Coordinates of C-alpha atoms in Angstrom, one line a residue:
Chain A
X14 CA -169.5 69.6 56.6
X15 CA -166.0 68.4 57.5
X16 CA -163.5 70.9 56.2
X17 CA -160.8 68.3 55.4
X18 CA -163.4 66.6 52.4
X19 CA -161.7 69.4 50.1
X20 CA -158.4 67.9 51.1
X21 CA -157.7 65.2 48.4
X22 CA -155.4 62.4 50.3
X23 CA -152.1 61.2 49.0
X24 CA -153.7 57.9 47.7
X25 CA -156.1 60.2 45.6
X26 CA -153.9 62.3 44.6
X27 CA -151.1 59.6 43.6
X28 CA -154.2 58.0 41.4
X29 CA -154.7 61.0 39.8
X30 CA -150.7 61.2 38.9
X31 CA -150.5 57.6 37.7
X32 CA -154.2 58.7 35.1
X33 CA -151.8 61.2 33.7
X34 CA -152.7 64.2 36.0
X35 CA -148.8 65.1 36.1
X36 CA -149.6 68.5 37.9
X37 CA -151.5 66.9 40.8
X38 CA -147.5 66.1 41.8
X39 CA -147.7 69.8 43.2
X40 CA -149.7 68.6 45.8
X41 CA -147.1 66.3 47.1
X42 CA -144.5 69.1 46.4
X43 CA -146.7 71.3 48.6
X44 CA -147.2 68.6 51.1
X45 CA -143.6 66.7 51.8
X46 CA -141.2 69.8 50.5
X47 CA -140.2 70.6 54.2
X48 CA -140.4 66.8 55.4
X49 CA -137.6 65.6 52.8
X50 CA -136.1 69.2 53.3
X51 CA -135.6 68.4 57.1
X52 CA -134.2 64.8 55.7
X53 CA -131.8 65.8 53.0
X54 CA -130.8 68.6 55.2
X55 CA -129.2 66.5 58.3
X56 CA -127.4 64.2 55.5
X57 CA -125.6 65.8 53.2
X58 CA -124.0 69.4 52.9
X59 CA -126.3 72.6 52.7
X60 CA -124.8 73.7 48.9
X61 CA -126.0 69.8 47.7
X62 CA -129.2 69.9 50.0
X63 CA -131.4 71.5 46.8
X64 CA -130.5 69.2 44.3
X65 CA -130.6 65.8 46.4
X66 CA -134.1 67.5 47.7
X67 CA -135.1 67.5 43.9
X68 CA -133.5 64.1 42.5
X69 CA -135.6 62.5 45.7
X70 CA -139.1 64.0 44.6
X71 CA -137.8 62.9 40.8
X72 CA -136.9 59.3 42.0
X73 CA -140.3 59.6 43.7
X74 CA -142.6 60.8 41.1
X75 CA -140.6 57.9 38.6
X76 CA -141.3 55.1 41.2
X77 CA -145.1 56.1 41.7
X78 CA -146.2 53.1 40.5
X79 CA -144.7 50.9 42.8
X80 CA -146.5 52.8 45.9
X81 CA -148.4 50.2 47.5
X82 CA -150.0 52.0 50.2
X83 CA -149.5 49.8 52.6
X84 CA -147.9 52.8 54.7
X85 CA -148.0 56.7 54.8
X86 CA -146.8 57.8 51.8
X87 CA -144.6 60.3 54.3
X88 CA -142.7 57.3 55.1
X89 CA -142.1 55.6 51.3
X90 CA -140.8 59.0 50.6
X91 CA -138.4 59.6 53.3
X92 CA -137.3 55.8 52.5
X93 CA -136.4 57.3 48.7
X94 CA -134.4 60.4 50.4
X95 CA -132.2 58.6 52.8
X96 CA -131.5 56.3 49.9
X97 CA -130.8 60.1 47.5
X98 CA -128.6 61.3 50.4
X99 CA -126.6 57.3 50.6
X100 CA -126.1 57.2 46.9
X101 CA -124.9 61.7 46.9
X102 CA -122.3 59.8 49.6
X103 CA -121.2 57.0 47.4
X104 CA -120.8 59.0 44.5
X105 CA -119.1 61.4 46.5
X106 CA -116.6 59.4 47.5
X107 CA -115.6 57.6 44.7
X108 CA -114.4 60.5 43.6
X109 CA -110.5 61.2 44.9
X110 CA -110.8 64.6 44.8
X111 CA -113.2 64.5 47.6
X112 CA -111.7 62.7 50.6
X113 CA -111.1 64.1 53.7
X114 CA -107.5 66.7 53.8
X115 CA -105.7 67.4 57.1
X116 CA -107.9 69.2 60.0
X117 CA -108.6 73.2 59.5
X118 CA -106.8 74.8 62.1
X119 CA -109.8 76.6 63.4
X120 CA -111.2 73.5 64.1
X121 CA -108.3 72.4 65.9
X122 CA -108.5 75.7 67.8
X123 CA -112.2 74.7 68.8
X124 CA -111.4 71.7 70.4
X125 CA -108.7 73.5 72.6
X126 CA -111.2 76.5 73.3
X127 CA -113.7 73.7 74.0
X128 CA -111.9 71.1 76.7
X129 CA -110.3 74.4 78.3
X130 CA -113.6 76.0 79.4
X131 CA -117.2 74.7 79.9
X132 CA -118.7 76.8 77.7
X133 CA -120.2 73.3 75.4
X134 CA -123.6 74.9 74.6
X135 CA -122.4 78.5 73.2
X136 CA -119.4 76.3 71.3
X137 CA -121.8 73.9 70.1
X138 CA -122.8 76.7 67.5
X139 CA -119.7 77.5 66.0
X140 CA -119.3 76.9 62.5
X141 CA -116.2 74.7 63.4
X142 CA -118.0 72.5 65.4
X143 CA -119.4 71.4 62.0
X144 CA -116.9 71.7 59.8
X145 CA -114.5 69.5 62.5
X146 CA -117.6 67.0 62.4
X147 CA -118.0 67.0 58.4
X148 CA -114.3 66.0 58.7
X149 CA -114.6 63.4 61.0
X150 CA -117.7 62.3 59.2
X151 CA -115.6 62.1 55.9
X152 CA -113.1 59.8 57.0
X153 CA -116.2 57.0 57.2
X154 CA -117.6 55.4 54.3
X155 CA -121.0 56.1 52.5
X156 CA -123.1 53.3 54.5
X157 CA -121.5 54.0 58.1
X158 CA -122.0 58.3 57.6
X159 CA -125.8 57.1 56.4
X160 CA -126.3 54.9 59.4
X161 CA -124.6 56.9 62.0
X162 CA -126.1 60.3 60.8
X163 CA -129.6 58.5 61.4
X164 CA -129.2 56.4 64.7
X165 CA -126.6 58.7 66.1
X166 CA -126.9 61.9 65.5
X167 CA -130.4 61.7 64.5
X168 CA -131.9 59.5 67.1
X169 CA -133.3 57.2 64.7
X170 CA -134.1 53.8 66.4
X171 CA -132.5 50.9 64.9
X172 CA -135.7 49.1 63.5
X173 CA -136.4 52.6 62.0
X174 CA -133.2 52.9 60.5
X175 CA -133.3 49.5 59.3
X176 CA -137.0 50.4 57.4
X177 CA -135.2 53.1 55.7
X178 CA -132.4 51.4 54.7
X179 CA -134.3 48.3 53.9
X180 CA -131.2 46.6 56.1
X181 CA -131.9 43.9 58.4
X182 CA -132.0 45.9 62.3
X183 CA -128.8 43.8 63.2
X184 CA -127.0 45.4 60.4
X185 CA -127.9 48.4 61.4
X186 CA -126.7 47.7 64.8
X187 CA -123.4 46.6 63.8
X188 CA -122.8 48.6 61.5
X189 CA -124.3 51.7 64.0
X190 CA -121.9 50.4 66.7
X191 CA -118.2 50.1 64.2
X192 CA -119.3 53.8 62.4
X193 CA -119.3 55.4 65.9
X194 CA -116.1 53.2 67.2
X195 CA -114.5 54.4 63.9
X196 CA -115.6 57.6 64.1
X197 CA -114.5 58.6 68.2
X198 CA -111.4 56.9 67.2
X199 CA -110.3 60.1 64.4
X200 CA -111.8 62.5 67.3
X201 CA -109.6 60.9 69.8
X202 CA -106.3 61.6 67.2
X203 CA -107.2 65.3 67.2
X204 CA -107.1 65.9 71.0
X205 CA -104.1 67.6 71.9
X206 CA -100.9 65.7 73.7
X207 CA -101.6 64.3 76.9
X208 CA -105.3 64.5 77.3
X209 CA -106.8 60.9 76.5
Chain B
X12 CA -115.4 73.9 88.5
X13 CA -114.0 71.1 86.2
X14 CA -115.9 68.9 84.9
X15 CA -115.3 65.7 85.0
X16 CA -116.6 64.5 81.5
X17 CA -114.4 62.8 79.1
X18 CA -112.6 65.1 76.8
X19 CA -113.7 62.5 73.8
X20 CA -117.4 62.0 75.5
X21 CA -117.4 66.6 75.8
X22 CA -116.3 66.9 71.8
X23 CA -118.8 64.4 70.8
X24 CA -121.3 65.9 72.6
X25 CA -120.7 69.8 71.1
X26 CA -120.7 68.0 67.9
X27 CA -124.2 66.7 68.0
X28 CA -125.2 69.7 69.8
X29 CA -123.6 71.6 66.5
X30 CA -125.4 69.4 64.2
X31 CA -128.9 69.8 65.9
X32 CA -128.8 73.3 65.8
X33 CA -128.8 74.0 62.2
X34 CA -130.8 76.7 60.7
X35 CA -133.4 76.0 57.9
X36 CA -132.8 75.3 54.4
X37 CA -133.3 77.5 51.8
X38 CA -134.4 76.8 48.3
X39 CA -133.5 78.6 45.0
X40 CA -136.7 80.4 43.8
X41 CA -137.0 78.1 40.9
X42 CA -136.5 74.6 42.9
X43 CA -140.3 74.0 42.4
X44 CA -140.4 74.7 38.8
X45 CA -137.4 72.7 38.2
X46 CA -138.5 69.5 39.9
X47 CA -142.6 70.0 37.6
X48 CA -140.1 70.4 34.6
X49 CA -138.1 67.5 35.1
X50 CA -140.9 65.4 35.7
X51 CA -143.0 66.7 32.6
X52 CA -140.1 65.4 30.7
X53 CA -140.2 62.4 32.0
X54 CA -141.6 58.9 30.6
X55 CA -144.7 58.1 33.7
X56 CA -143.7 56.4 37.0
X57 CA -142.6 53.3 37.2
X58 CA -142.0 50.3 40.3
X59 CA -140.6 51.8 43.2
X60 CA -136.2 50.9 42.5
X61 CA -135.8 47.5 44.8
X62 CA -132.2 46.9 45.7
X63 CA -131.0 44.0 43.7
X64 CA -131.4 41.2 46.7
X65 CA -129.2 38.0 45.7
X66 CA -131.6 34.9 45.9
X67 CA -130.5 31.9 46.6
X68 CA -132.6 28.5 47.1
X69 CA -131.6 28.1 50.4
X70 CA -132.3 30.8 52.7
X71 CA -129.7 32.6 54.4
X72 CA -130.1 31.6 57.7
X73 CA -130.3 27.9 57.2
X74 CA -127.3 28.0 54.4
X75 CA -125.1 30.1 57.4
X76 CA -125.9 27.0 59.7
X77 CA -125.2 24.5 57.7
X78 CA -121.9 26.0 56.6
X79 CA -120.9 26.3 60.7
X80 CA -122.1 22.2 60.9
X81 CA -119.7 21.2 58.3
X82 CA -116.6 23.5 60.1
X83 CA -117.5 21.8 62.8
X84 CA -117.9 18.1 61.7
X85 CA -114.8 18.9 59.3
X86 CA -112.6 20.8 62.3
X87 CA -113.3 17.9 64.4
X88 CA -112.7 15.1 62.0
X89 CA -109.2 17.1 61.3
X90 CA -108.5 17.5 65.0
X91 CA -109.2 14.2 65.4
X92 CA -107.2 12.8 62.5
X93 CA -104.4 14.9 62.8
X94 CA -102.3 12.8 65.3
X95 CA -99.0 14.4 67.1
X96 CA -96.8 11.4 66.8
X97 CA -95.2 9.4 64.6
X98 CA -94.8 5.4 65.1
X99 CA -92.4 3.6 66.9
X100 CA -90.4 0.6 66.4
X101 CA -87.6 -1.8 68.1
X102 CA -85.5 -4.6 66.5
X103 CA -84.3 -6.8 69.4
X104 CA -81.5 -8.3 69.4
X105 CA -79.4 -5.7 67.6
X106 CA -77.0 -7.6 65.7
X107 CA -74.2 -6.0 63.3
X108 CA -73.4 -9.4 62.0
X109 CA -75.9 -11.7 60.3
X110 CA -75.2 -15.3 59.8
X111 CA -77.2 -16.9 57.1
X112 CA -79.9 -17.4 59.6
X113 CA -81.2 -14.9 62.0
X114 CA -84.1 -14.6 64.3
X115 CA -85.7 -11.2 64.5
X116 CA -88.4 -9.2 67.5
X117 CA -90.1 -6.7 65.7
X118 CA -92.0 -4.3 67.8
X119 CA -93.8 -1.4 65.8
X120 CA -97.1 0.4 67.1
X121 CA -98.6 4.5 66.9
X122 CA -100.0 5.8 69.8
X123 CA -102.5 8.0 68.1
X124 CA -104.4 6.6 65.7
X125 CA -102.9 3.5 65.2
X126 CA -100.8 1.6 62.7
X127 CA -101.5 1.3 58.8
X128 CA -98.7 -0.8 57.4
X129 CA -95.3 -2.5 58.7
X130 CA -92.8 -3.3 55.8
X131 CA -89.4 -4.8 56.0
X132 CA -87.0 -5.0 53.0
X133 CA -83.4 -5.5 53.1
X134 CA -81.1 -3.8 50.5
X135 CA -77.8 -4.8 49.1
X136 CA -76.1 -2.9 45.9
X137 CA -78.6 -2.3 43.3
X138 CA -81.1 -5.2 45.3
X139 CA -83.7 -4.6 47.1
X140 CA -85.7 -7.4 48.4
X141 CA -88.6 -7.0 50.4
X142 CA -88.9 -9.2 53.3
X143 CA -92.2 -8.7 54.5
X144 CA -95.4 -6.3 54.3
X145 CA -98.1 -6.6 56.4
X146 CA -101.4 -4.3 56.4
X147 CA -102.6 -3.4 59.5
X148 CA -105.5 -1.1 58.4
X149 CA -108.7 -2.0 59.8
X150 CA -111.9 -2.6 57.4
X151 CA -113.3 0.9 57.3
X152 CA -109.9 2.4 56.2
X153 CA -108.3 5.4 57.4
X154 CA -111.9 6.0 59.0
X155 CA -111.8 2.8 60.9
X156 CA -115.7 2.4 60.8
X157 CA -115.8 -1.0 61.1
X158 CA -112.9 -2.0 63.2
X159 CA -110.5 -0.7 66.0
X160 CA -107.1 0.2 64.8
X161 CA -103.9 -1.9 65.8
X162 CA -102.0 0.2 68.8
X163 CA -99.0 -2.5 68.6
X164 CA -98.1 -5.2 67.0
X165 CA -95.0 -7.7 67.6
X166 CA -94.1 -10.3 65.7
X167 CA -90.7 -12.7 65.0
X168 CA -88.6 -11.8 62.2
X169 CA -86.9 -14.3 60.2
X170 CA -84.3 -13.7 57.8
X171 CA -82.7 -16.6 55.8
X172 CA -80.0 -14.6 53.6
X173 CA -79.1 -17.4 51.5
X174 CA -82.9 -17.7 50.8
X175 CA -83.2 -14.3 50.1
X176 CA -80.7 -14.7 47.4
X177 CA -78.7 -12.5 49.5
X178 CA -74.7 -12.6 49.3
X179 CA -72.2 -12.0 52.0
X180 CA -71.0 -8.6 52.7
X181 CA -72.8 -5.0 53.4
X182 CA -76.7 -5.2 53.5
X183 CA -79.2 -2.4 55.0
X184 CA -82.3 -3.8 57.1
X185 CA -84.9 -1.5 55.9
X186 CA -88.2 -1.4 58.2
X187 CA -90.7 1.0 57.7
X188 CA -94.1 2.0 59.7
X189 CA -97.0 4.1 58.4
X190 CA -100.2 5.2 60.6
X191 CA -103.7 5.6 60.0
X192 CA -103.8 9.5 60.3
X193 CA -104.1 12.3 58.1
X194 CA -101.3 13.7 57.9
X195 CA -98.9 14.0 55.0
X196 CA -102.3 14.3 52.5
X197 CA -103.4 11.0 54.3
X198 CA -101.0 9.0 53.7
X199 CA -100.1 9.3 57.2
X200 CA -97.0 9.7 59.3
X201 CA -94.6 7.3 59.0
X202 CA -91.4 5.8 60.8
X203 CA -88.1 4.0 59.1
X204 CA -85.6 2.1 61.2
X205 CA -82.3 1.7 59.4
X206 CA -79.9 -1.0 60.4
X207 CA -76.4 -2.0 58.5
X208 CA -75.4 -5.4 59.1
X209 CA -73.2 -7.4 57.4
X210 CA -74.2 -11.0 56.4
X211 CA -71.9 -13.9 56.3
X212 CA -72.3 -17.8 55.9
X213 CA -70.9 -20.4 58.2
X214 CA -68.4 -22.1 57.1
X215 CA -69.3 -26.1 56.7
X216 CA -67.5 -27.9 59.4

């Protein structure tokens, strides 16, 4: 007897959601909590993480119907959490409140620290190091932090960006190439006098 | 040893290092139960959310050629059309007096596109009488389809001022020139030779 038989897979378990069988959701809870954890995670702060985490298994469980099952349902659903974390980052920025202040000394401090010795790997795991990159990241809009957090920072190829997106792979690549531009260019204002 | 990275390319690459080393994420106790409650509460799925995708007849890549087709056919008809000079003319001889007969050269011509119109008036007090007019377009217009436009044109000038009704004293030899380009919202540029004379009749012997 194979042991996976007991195992119902995600187009059986997605039927039984659609008959009514709103409980059998758990299963895709179970399943895809860490995959969208280890999405939301890399795209928007830890503190908002939970709740963009949540809204994408909402969105997801809302959308059911429209699951073709043409692909792994792993990949539909990391589609709906890239586009949770995109729209967190467009509401986020439409409000005022939220854009990016003047640069935390510390962080300023960091980058001294950082070009005076060569100790990159132990300073790579300061907490400055991410809040100075947060910053930077802030000073881009919604669409270039989504598409430079996945091609750049997350290794993302373009074609798979693009699927996530649903962009065309030359938009991605564009967009990719002006997000990173834009974003060395506010590192570069931060390095202290004389060093270019 | 110092190293020999950039200090932009070194930053960039502690930052990424940063960002790739973060620890696991914790949810609140309840995340789970939230999520089953929400969804209980909920009307049953639906269509997956589409963006809204503008649809057009024409598809995008056929409507973005086109549109570079017409820049082009329009930037060259503009470039073409759009001449540099304005046209020339000479009156030979140059008189200052004009008996009640005179004999005229007129030379007018555009070395761009060509000339559209020669006109020659003369004006005394409130009169103006026009003298001569002569279109030079060729058939297809200011597009010259059909025909080759006129580079120069010379011609004799005549001017009987007792025929013209014209009386002795102060007159002004008006003669204008307009060519076939675009300019001046295509009317085209034109050129206007001035020349005060003043006419008088011979005396009968």
């Amino acid at each position: 007897m194979n042991f996976t038989d007991n195992i119902p897979d995600d187009a059986l378990v997605i039927r039984n959601i659609l008959r009514g069988n709103i409980n059998s959701f758990e299963i895709l809870l179970d399943r895809y909590q860490d995959h969208v954890s280890r999405i939301v995670r890399n795209h928007v702060p830890r503190d908002e993480a939970p709740e963009v985490a949540h809204d994408t298994f909402v969105r997801a469980y809302q959308s059911l119907g429209g699951f073709k099952g043409t692909g792994p349902f792993k990949h539909w659903l990391a589609k709906i959490a890239i586009r949770c974390c995109h729209d967190f980052w467009r509401g986020y920025y439409q409000n005022q409140e939220n854009l990016a202040g003047p640069l935390p000394d510390d962080c300023r401090d960091w980058v001294d620290h950082l070009l005076a010795d060569q100790s990159a790997e132990r300073d790579a795991e300061r907490v400055e190091a991410r809040d100075l990159l947060q910053w930077a990241l802030g000073q881009l809009s919604a669409s270039e932090r989504t598409v430079l957090t996945l091609t750049h920072l997350n290794e993302y190829s373009a074609a798979e960006a693009a699927e996530l997106l649903d962009w065309s792979v030359i938009r991605v690549k564009v967009q990719s190439h002006r997000a990173r531009k834009k974003l060395r260019k506010i590192l570069s204002k931060i390095l202290p006098q004389g060093i270019a | 040893m110092k190293s020999s990275k950039k200090p932009l390319d070194k930053i960039e690459a502690a930052l990424i290092a940063a960002y790739r080393k973060q620890e696991e994420l914790q949810f609140p106790p309840d995340w789970r139960q939230q999520v089953m409650q929400d969804i209980s509460s909920m009307a049953g799925p639906t269509a997956f959310p589409q963006e809204k995708k503008v649809r057009t007849m024409i598809p995008r890549r056929i409507g973005a050629l086109a549109a570079v087709a017409v820049a082009a056919v329009v930037g060259w008809l503009i470039l073409a059309n759009l001449d540099r000079y304005d046209p020339w003319i000479t009156l030979k001889p140059d008189l200052a007096d004009l008996e009640s007969h005179a004999a005229f050269w007129l030379e007018a011509g555009d070395v761009d596109s060509g000339l559209r119109h020669v006109k020659v008036t003369v004006i005394q007090k409130e009169m103006k009488i026009e003298v001569l007019s002569r279109n030079l377009e060729p058939p297809g217009g200011i597009w010259h389809t059909t025909g080759d436009a006129v580079k120069k044109v010379d011609f004799p000038l005549a001017l009987d001022a007792q025929a013209l009704g014209l009386q002795e004293g102060q007159a002004t030899l008006v003669i204008t020139a307009r060519d076939l380009s675009w300019r001046n919202w295509f009317r085209g540029r034109s050129t206007t030779m001035k020349k005060e004379m003043v006419i008088y009749y011979k005396k009968s012997p």
